[in-house]
Short mmCIF file of C-alpha atoms and ligand atoms in Angstrom, two decimals:
data_model
loop_
_atom_site.label_atom_id
_atom_site.label_comp_id
_atom_site.label_asym_id
_atom_site.label_seq_id
_atom_site.Cartn_x
_atom_site.Cartn_y
_atom_site.Cartn_z
CA MET A 12 -0.03 -0.25 0.01
CA GLN A 13 1.07 3.73 -1.04
CA LEU A 14 1.81 5.71 2.14
CA ILE A 15 0.94 9.63 2.11
CA ASN A 16 3.68 12.57 3.82
CA LEU A 17 0.75 14.17 6.56
CA ALA A 18 2.65 16.98 6.43
CA HIS A 19 3.40 17.15 3.02
CA PRO A 20 0.69 14.95 0.77
CA LYS A 21 2.28 15.13 -2.66
CA GLN A 22 4.96 12.71 -1.16
CA THR A 23 3.68 9.12 -1.41
CA VAL A 24 6.37 5.56 -0.05
CA SER A 25 5.89 2.53 0.03
CA PHE A 26 5.35 0.17 2.86
CA GLN A 27 9.09 -0.72 2.55
CA GLN A 28 10.33 3.44 2.08
CA ALA A 29 8.41 4.37 5.40
CA LEU A 30 9.58 1.34 6.40
CA LYS A 31 13.68 2.60 6.04
CA GLN A 32 13.00 6.49 5.94
CA GLY A 33 10.89 6.76 9.32
CA GLN A 34 9.71 10.23 8.99
CA GLY A 35 9.35 11.85 5.33
CA VAL A 36 9.80 15.85 4.41
CA ASN A 37 9.04 18.78 6.93
CA ARG A 38 9.13 16.28 9.71
CA GLY A 39 5.80 14.16 8.31
CA LEU A 40 4.75 11.08 9.32
CA PHE A 41 3.59 8.77 7.12
CA PHE A 42 0.09 7.18 7.24
CA PRO A 43 -2.20 5.00 5.11
CA PRO A 44 -4.78 7.46 2.40
CA ASN A 45 -7.34 5.70 3.73
CA ILE A 46 -7.67 3.19 6.10
CA PRO A 47 -8.78 -0.74 4.38
CA SER A 48 -12.12 -2.18 6.60
CA LEU A 49 -11.88 -5.95 6.76
CA GLU A 50 -15.11 -7.91 5.93
CA ASN A 51 -16.33 -11.04 7.75
CA ILE A 52 -14.62 -9.93 11.31
CA ASP A 53 -16.16 -12.39 12.81
CA ALA A 54 -14.40 -15.52 10.58
CA LEU A 55 -11.61 -13.61 11.29
CA LEU A 56 -11.49 -13.35 14.77
CA ASP A 57 -12.21 -17.65 15.22
CA GLY A 58 -7.95 -18.13 13.94
CA ASP A 59 -5.61 -18.03 16.47
CA PHE A 60 -3.56 -14.36 16.85
CA LEU A 61 -0.88 -15.22 13.90
CA ALA A 62 -3.79 -15.46 12.00
CA ILE A 63 -5.45 -12.63 13.31
CA CYS A 64 -2.48 -10.62 12.57
CA GLN A 65 -1.92 -12.09 9.09
CA ARG A 66 -5.55 -10.74 7.86
CA VAL A 67 -5.12 -7.20 9.95
CA LEU A 68 -1.67 -6.45 7.87
CA GLU A 69 -2.02 -8.51 4.83
CA PRO A 70 -4.12 -4.99 3.03
CA PHE A 71 -1.21 -2.72 4.34
CA VAL A 72 1.34 -5.00 3.29
CA GLY A 73 0.61 -7.93 1.38
CA ASP A 74 1.91 -6.01 -2.33
CA GLU A 75 4.88 -5.78 -0.71
CA ILE A 76 5.37 -8.63 1.48
CA PRO A 77 3.60 -11.89 0.33
CA GLU A 78 1.81 -14.63 2.46
CA GLU A 79 3.68 -16.99 2.94
CA PRO A 80 6.69 -14.90 4.62
CA LEU A 81 4.49 -12.29 6.24
CA GLY A 82 3.55 -15.38 7.75
CA GLU A 83 7.44 -16.83 8.87
CA LEU A 84 8.00 -13.41 9.82
CA LEU A 85 4.78 -12.61 11.85
CA GLN A 86 6.29 -16.31 13.88
CA GLN A 87 9.55 -14.85 13.92
CA ALA A 88 8.19 -11.51 15.68
CA PHE A 89 5.75 -13.04 18.17
CA THR A 90 7.47 -15.35 20.03
CA PHE A 91 4.45 -14.45 22.72
CA THR A 92 1.16 -13.24 22.23
CA PRO A 93 -1.10 -10.38 24.65
CA ARG A 94 -2.96 -12.26 27.53
CA LEU A 95 -6.71 -11.08 27.90
CA VAL A 96 -7.49 -11.12 31.86
CA ALA A 97 -10.45 -10.84 33.95
CA THR A 98 -10.57 -8.66 36.74
CA SER A 99 -13.05 -9.18 39.85
CA ASP A 100 -15.33 -5.56 38.26
CA GLY A 101 -15.91 -7.24 34.72
CA SER A 102 -13.51 -5.21 33.51
CA HIS A 103 -10.17 -7.33 31.70
CA ALA A 104 -6.98 -6.48 31.11
CA LEU A 105 -4.97 -6.96 28.00
CA GLU A 106 -1.75 -8.02 29.31
CA LEU A 107 0.76 -7.08 26.33
CA PHE A 108 4.33 -7.33 28.28
CA HIS A 109 4.70 -11.44 28.46
CA GLY A 110 7.71 -10.22 25.76
CA PRO A 111 11.26 -9.94 25.61
CA SER A 112 11.14 -6.85 27.55
CA LEU A 113 8.76 -7.23 29.60
CA ALA A 114 6.29 -4.19 27.91
CA PHE A 115 3.99 -3.68 24.95
CA LYS A 116 6.56 -2.47 22.54
CA ASP A 117 7.89 -5.59 21.87
CA PHE A 118 5.25 -5.92 19.48
CA GLY A 119 6.23 -3.10 17.02
CA ALA A 120 9.69 -3.29 17.70
CA ARG A 121 9.97 -7.18 16.78
CA PHE A 122 7.80 -7.04 14.25
CA MET A 123 10.21 -4.10 12.86
CA ALA A 124 13.07 -5.50 13.07
CA GLN A 125 11.78 -8.96 10.63
CA CYS A 126 10.44 -6.68 7.99
CA LEU A 127 13.86 -4.37 7.49
CA HIS A 128 15.18 -8.05 7.33
CA PHE A 129 13.14 -9.02 5.01
CA PHE A 130 13.36 -6.41 3.02
CA GLY A 131 17.25 -7.58 2.76
CA ASP A 132 19.81 -6.27 5.11
CA GLU A 133 21.96 -2.86 3.96
CA GLU A 134 23.53 -1.88 6.91
CA CYS A 135 21.83 1.54 8.77
CA THR A 136 21.95 2.55 12.34
CA ILE A 137 18.19 2.32 14.48
CA LEU A 138 18.46 5.37 15.93
CA THR A 139 15.68 6.00 18.28
CA ALA A 140 14.42 7.91 21.40
CA THR A 141 13.06 6.40 24.44
CA SER A 142 11.27 7.23 27.83
CA GLY A 143 12.06 4.33 29.46
CA ASP A 144 10.13 1.14 27.05
CA THR A 145 11.01 1.56 23.51
CA GLY A 146 14.90 1.44 24.22
CA ALA A 147 14.78 -1.72 25.91
CA ALA A 148 12.31 -3.32 22.93
CA VAL A 149 14.04 -2.11 19.88
CA ALA A 150 17.85 -3.22 21.53
CA HIS A 151 15.90 -6.34 22.58
CA ALA A 152 13.97 -7.35 19.00
CA PHE A 153 17.34 -5.69 17.02
CA HIS A 154 20.41 -6.64 18.97
CA ARG A 155 22.33 -8.74 17.43
CA VAL A 156 20.70 -8.14 14.00
CA PRO A 157 23.94 -8.43 11.10
CA ASN A 158 24.12 -4.52 9.70
CA ILE A 159 21.87 -2.75 12.06
CA ASP A 160 23.62 -0.36 14.18
CA VAL A 161 20.81 0.93 17.53
CA VAL A 162 21.53 4.17 19.39
CA VAL A 163 19.20 4.97 21.71
CA LEU A 164 18.73 8.27 23.55
CA TYR A 165 17.51 8.50 26.90
CA PRO A 166 16.32 10.90 29.37
CA GLN A 167 18.99 10.28 32.53
CA ASN A 168 16.13 10.76 35.24
CA GLY A 169 13.27 10.03 33.27
CA VAL A 170 13.65 6.07 33.74
CA THR A 171 13.75 3.77 36.62
CA PRO A 172 17.39 1.98 36.89
CA LEU A 173 16.13 -0.77 36.39
CA GLN A 174 14.64 -0.18 32.93
CA GLU A 175 18.20 1.57 33.17
CA LYS A 176 19.91 -1.70 33.10
CA LEU A 177 17.54 -3.63 30.97
CA PHE A 178 18.45 -1.52 27.41
CA CYS A 179 22.00 -0.73 29.26
CA THR A 180 23.61 -3.81 29.42
CA LEU A 181 23.21 -5.34 26.02
CA GLY A 182 26.65 -3.79 24.46
CA ASP A 183 27.32 -5.35 20.62
CA ASN A 184 25.68 -3.35 18.08
CA ILE A 185 23.72 -1.22 21.30
CA ARG A 186 24.72 2.15 21.82
CA THR A 187 22.85 4.07 24.45
CA PHE A 188 23.04 7.44 25.66
CA ALA A 189 21.95 9.16 28.65
CA VAL A 190 20.66 12.67 27.78
CA ASP A 191 20.54 14.69 30.63
CA ASP A 192 17.59 16.30 30.45
CA ASP A 193 13.91 15.27 29.36
CA PHE A 194 12.06 13.00 26.36
CA ASP A 195 11.22 15.70 24.19
CA THR A 196 14.44 16.88 24.14
CA CYS A 197 16.09 13.91 23.52
CA GLN A 198 12.66 13.22 20.79
CA ALA A 199 14.04 16.53 19.17
CA LEU A 200 17.73 15.67 19.12
CA VAL A 201 16.43 12.67 16.71
CA LYS A 202 14.23 14.89 14.66
CA ARG A 203 17.19 17.05 13.97
CA SER A 204 19.62 14.09 13.26
CA PHE A 205 17.13 13.14 10.23
CA GLU A 206 17.30 16.70 9.30
CA ASP A 207 21.06 16.84 8.90
CA ASP A 208 21.47 14.96 5.34
CA ASN A 209 25.01 14.86 6.72
CA ILE A 210 24.07 12.62 9.61
CA ARG A 211 21.06 10.79 7.85
CA ARG A 212 23.70 9.26 4.76
CA THR A 213 26.40 8.35 6.35
CA LEU A 214 24.38 6.36 8.95
CA ARG A 215 21.64 5.46 7.12
CA LEU A 216 19.52 6.35 9.59
CA ASN A 217 16.38 5.01 10.52
CA SER A 218 14.13 5.65 12.74
CA ALA A 219 12.42 2.88 15.26
CA ASN A 220 10.33 5.39 18.11
CA SER A 221 6.43 5.07 17.67
CA ILE A 222 6.84 7.26 14.74
CA ASN A 223 7.78 4.57 12.37
CA ILE A 224 4.60 3.05 10.63
CA ALA A 225 5.12 -0.37 11.08
CA ARG A 226 5.18 -0.38 14.83
CA LEU A 227 2.05 1.41 14.64
CA LEU A 228 0.88 -1.43 12.35
CA ALA A 229 1.78 -4.51 14.12
CA GLN A 230 -0.09 -3.11 17.17
CA VAL A 231 -4.00 -2.36 16.11
CA CYS A 232 -3.13 -6.94 16.28
CA TYR A 233 -4.05 -7.09 19.72
CA TYR A 234 -7.28 -4.97 19.35
CA PHE A 235 -8.55 -7.61 16.97
CA GLU A 236 -7.59 -10.55 19.66
CA ALA A 237 -9.03 -8.49 22.59
CA ALA A 238 -12.05 -8.51 20.65
CA ALA A 239 -11.80 -12.54 19.76
CA ARG A 240 -10.93 -13.46 23.57
CA ILE A 241 -15.01 -11.75 24.61
CA PRO A 242 -16.72 -13.63 22.01
CA GLY A 243 -20.23 -12.05 21.34
CA ASN A 244 -19.57 -8.63 22.26
CA ASP A 245 -20.11 -5.62 19.76
CA LYS A 246 -19.88 -2.99 22.58
CA LEU A 247 -15.93 -2.76 23.48
CA VAL A 248 -14.54 0.06 24.91
CA PHE A 249 -10.69 0.70 25.10
CA SER A 250 -8.88 1.92 27.63
CA VAL A 251 -5.25 3.06 26.76
CA PRO A 252 -2.22 4.44 28.70
CA SER A 253 -1.04 7.23 26.37
CA GLY A 254 1.92 9.32 26.10
CA ASN A 255 2.89 9.85 22.54
CA PHE A 256 -0.27 8.36 21.83
CA GLY A 257 0.61 5.88 18.61
CA ASN A 258 -0.32 2.47 21.07
CA ILE A 259 -4.07 4.64 20.87
CA THR A 260 -4.02 5.29 17.35
CA ALA A 261 -3.63 1.23 16.46
CA GLY A 262 -6.59 1.03 18.52
CA ALA A 263 -8.70 3.89 16.48
CA ILE A 264 -6.68 2.51 13.18
CA ALA A 265 -8.51 -1.24 14.66
CA LYS A 266 -11.78 0.66 14.74
CA ALA A 267 -11.53 2.20 11.57
CA MET A 268 -10.93 -1.22 10.45
CA GLY A 269 -14.79 -2.01 11.29
CA LEU A 270 -13.43 -3.29 14.84
CA PRO A 271 -17.21 -3.07 16.67
CA ILE A 272 -14.99 -0.53 18.93
CA LYS A 273 -17.76 2.07 20.80
CA ARG A 274 -14.87 3.96 22.32
CA LEU A 275 -11.21 4.58 22.94
CA ILE A 276 -10.66 5.99 25.82
CA ALA A 277 -7.02 8.23 25.89
CA ALA A 278 -5.59 8.08 29.43
CA THR A 279 -3.23 10.03 30.17
CA ASN A 280 -0.72 11.53 33.09
CA ILE A 281 -0.67 15.20 34.15
CA ASN A 282 0.90 16.33 31.37
CA ASP A 283 -2.41 16.15 29.88
CA THR A 284 -2.42 18.57 26.49
CA VAL A 285 -4.72 15.85 24.02
CA PRO A 286 -7.52 15.93 27.12
CA ARG A 287 -6.91 19.83 27.28
CA PHE A 288 -7.19 20.33 23.59
CA PHE A 289 -10.42 17.99 24.07
CA GLN A 290 -12.07 20.12 26.25
CA THR A 291 -10.90 24.03 25.21
CA GLY A 292 -10.32 23.27 21.31
CA SER A 293 -6.53 24.82 21.72
CA TRP A 294 -3.42 22.84 21.25
CA ASP A 295 -1.27 24.36 24.26
CA PRO A 296 1.53 21.48 25.31
CA ASN A 297 2.98 22.75 29.28
CA PRO A 298 6.51 22.09 29.98
CA THR A 299 6.94 17.71 30.34
CA VAL A 300 6.19 17.35 34.15
CA ALA A 301 7.81 14.25 35.39
CA THR A 302 5.05 11.57 37.17
CA LEU A 303 4.47 8.38 38.29
CA SER A 304 3.74 6.90 34.79
CA ASN A 305 6.96 7.64 33.31
CA ALA A 306 6.57 6.29 30.16
CA MET A 307 3.98 8.66 30.13
CA ASP A 308 5.53 11.93 30.71
CA ILE A 309 5.36 13.46 26.85
CA SER A 310 3.35 17.30 26.44
CA ALA A 311 4.48 17.16 22.29
CA PRO A 312 2.71 13.65 21.50
CA ASN A 313 4.13 12.92 17.94
CA ASN A 314 1.93 10.47 16.69
CA TYR A 315 -0.63 12.56 17.74
CA VAL A 316 -1.54 14.04 13.81
CA ARG A 317 -1.89 10.63 13.35
CA LEU A 318 -4.67 10.04 15.71
CA ALA A 319 -6.13 13.92 14.49
CA ARG A 320 -6.24 12.51 10.75
CA LEU A 321 -8.52 9.32 11.95
CA ILE A 322 -10.80 11.66 13.79
CA GLU A 323 -11.48 13.46 10.60
CA GLN A 324 -11.69 11.49 8.34
CA GLN A 325 -14.40 8.85 9.71
CA HIS A 326 -16.58 11.49 11.39
CA TRP A 327 -16.00 10.15 14.87
CA SER A 328 -17.25 12.15 17.33
CA ILE A 329 -15.26 13.32 20.61
CA GLY A 330 -16.84 11.94 23.48
CA GLU A 331 -18.17 9.71 21.97
CA ASP A 332 -15.94 7.64 19.96
CA VAL A 333 -13.34 8.83 21.35
CA VAL A 334 -12.27 10.53 25.01
CA ALA A 335 -9.48 11.80 26.46
CA VAL A 336 -8.97 11.76 30.32
CA ALA A 337 -5.92 13.06 32.82
CA ILE A 338 -5.66 10.95 35.71
CA ASP A 339 -2.79 12.22 38.88
CA ASP A 340 -0.15 10.56 40.43
CA GLU A 341 -2.23 10.72 44.13
CA THR A 342 -5.27 8.96 41.91
CA THR A 343 -2.56 6.51 40.30
CA THR A 344 -1.49 5.40 43.60
CA GLN A 345 -4.95 4.85 44.23
CA ALA A 346 -5.26 3.04 41.42
CA MET A 347 -3.30 0.83 41.75
CA GLN A 348 -3.71 -0.52 45.71
CA LYS A 349 -7.92 -0.18 44.20
CA LEU A 350 -6.71 -3.51 41.91
CA PHE A 351 -4.42 -4.93 44.52
CA ALA A 352 -7.35 -4.94 46.69
CA ASP A 353 -9.40 -6.43 44.19
CA GLY A 354 -6.90 -9.83 43.15
CA TYR A 355 -4.53 -8.07 40.53
CA LEU A 356 -1.89 -5.68 40.62
CA ALA A 357 -0.76 -3.74 38.50
CA GLU A 358 2.18 -0.97 37.14
CA PRO A 359 0.87 2.68 37.42
CA HIS A 360 0.63 2.79 33.56
CA THR A 361 -1.35 -0.20 33.45
CA ALA A 362 -3.60 0.99 37.44
CA LEU A 363 -3.94 4.84 35.17
CA ALA A 364 -5.82 3.04 32.14
CA HIS A 365 -7.89 1.27 34.82
CA HIS A 366 -8.97 4.41 36.57
CA ALA A 367 -9.85 6.10 33.66
CA LEU A 368 -11.95 3.36 31.63
CA LEU A 369 -14.03 2.94 35.59
CA ALA A 370 -15.01 6.62 34.65
CA GLN A 371 -15.81 6.87 31.52
CA GLN A 372 -17.80 2.92 30.84
CA ASP A 373 -21.16 2.92 30.42
CA ARG A 374 -23.38 -0.30 31.78
CA GLY A 375 -23.93 -2.63 29.04
CA GLU A 376 -20.06 -2.47 27.47
CA SER A 377 -17.28 -4.69 27.16
CA GLY A 378 -14.27 -2.48 29.10
CA VAL A 379 -11.19 -2.74 28.70
CA PHE A 380 -7.68 -1.74 30.07
CA LEU A 381 -4.30 -2.25 28.08
CA GLY A 382 -1.77 -3.72 30.64
CA THR A 383 1.42 -2.20 28.91
CA ALA A 384 4.15 -3.04 30.99
CA HIS A 385 4.36 -5.61 33.49
CA PRO A 386 4.88 -4.79 37.40
CA ALA A 387 8.51 -6.08 37.95
CA LYS A 388 9.71 -2.86 35.84
CA PHE A 389 8.10 -0.95 38.44
CA LEU A 390 9.20 -2.43 41.30
CA GLU A 391 9.72 -0.18 43.50
CA ARG A 392 5.77 1.96 43.18
CA VAL A 393 4.70 -0.64 43.31
CA GLU A 394 5.53 -2.07 46.25
CA GLN A 395 5.52 1.70 47.88
CA ALA A 396 1.81 1.67 46.39
CA THR A 397 1.03 -1.40 47.65
CA GLY A 398 3.22 -2.97 49.99
CA HIS A 399 3.65 -6.51 47.69
CA GLN A 400 7.37 -6.98 46.67
CA THR A 401 7.04 -8.33 42.80
CA PRO A 402 9.29 -11.05 41.96
CA LEU A 403 11.90 -10.63 39.35
CA PRO A 404 10.84 -12.35 36.33
CA PRO A 405 14.15 -14.41 35.45
CA VAL A 406 15.02 -11.54 32.19
CA LEU A 407 14.75 -8.58 34.56
CA ALA A 408 16.82 -10.23 36.93
CA GLU A 409 19.74 -11.61 35.11
CA HIS A 410 20.38 -7.38 33.55
CA ALA A 411 20.25 -6.64 36.84
CA GLN A 412 22.81 -8.04 37.32
CA ARG A 413 25.54 -6.35 34.46
CA GLU A 414 27.07 -2.78 34.06
CA VAL A 415 25.45 -0.39 32.58
CA LEU A 416 27.52 0.78 29.15
CA SER A 417 25.87 4.70 28.23
CA THR A 418 27.56 7.53 28.12
CA LYS A 419 26.56 10.75 28.94
CA ILE A 420 25.38 13.70 27.30
CA SER A 421 23.83 17.26 27.67
CA GLY A 422 20.70 18.38 25.83
CA ASP A 423 22.81 19.67 23.15
CA TYR A 424 22.54 18.46 19.22
CA GLN A 425 26.29 19.73 18.39
CA GLU A 426 27.91 17.54 21.33
CA PHE A 427 25.14 14.45 20.36
CA ARG A 428 26.52 14.88 17.01
CA GLU A 429 29.93 14.74 17.28
CA THR A 430 29.77 11.85 19.87
CA LEU A 431 27.24 10.03 17.15
CA LEU A 432 29.82 10.53 14.08
CA SER A 433 32.98 9.28 15.99
C1 PLP B 11 5.11 3.48 25.86
C2 PLP B 11 4.01 3.50 26.64
C3 PLP B 11 3.10 4.48 26.65
C4 PLP B 11 2.47 5.08 25.68
O1 PLP B 11 2.34 4.17 24.50
P1 PLP B 11 2.55 5.51 23.67
O2 PLP B 11 1.98 4.17 22.69
O3 PLP B 11 3.85 6.29 23.18
O4 PLP B 11 1.44 6.29 23.37
C5 PLP B 11 2.40 3.45 27.99
N1 PLP B 11 3.18 2.83 28.75
C6 PLP B 11 4.10 1.98 28.67
C7 PLP B 11 4.31 1.44 30.28
C8 PLP B 11 5.25 2.73 28.18
O5 PLP B 11 6.22 1.89 27.56
#
């Protein structure tokens, strides 16, 4: 499928080009001009997860990746599945954290790595900014993939020590930079590098952060998987903990493809640019504030333009089809406590989504909140809120022993550029 650049609609590219370029001219994001609608969704939902992925992705990539290699590639990428867990209040957690880096970003990163591998393995550098979990997912997805170097930038004080251990200890083809500033600055450094022709050509830059269309498309699949596990329901409500708004955009694509999603809830922390935008109509980002749900400490969400396009194109109404809620740290802590008392252990991002779901769900609707990270990834915060000590899953326990290999830099572009080229 040909994709267009949302900032410069005359630029159209193939999926392969979008995959490799990341973003287009004018820093524009690539997106399908129209979302294909799927027929026979009921039959599709009878399949297992990999079969569902195949049917969902085929309309987007089928002309470039034939059926058989697509199936093989999906098998390589998705060595784990989403799990749907019912909570005692009648809602469902869609747990997306059973992959190698224990967060939902494994889905997008691993699909992207396999697609790059499929389209040939010319040398390139994956340059990405992370507020925590992208770095781990990308580092693990690309670790030791031949001909691909990975550079990850993250806010030094914006990730937990364990998160850092998980992606800054791999070495080999993975380089990590601890930036003495916030996530928006990391993201700005990445954007500037892409605009820097010299850097872009020398290193053959590719972005793997959530602006890459491959990551977004991979995430569409698990909305269908959730629907498949809640049979007979045509009133699905998904609550999505949102930072850069990639995950909820994937949900919006699923809705546009015909999945019976009644409402999408964008649950943010107090970095609430979108909830305020929905209320007041003015786009007015505040300085980014550190919160318990640090992977969502983003006040200028990159993917919002894609969601905005879908809202307009599909004639969705704000308040009905799409809503946004901002939740502060105190409420997030209470949400973790309440869930724990009800027998479900959740980390802050997931608990925040659960709280937003209960606030925005009507009777007769099937509520699903997305579990975006394993509680052990945020174990200090989980323990502080609930008093419960989460045992480290083996992958984390092993990384926790290793030494952090990151280079420390300020937010200055020239400094970063020189280090990158050295
Ligand atoms: C990245 C992340 C989010 C936010 O997802 P977006 O697609 O950026 O909105 C939420 N929760 C966790 C744990 C994350 O790592």
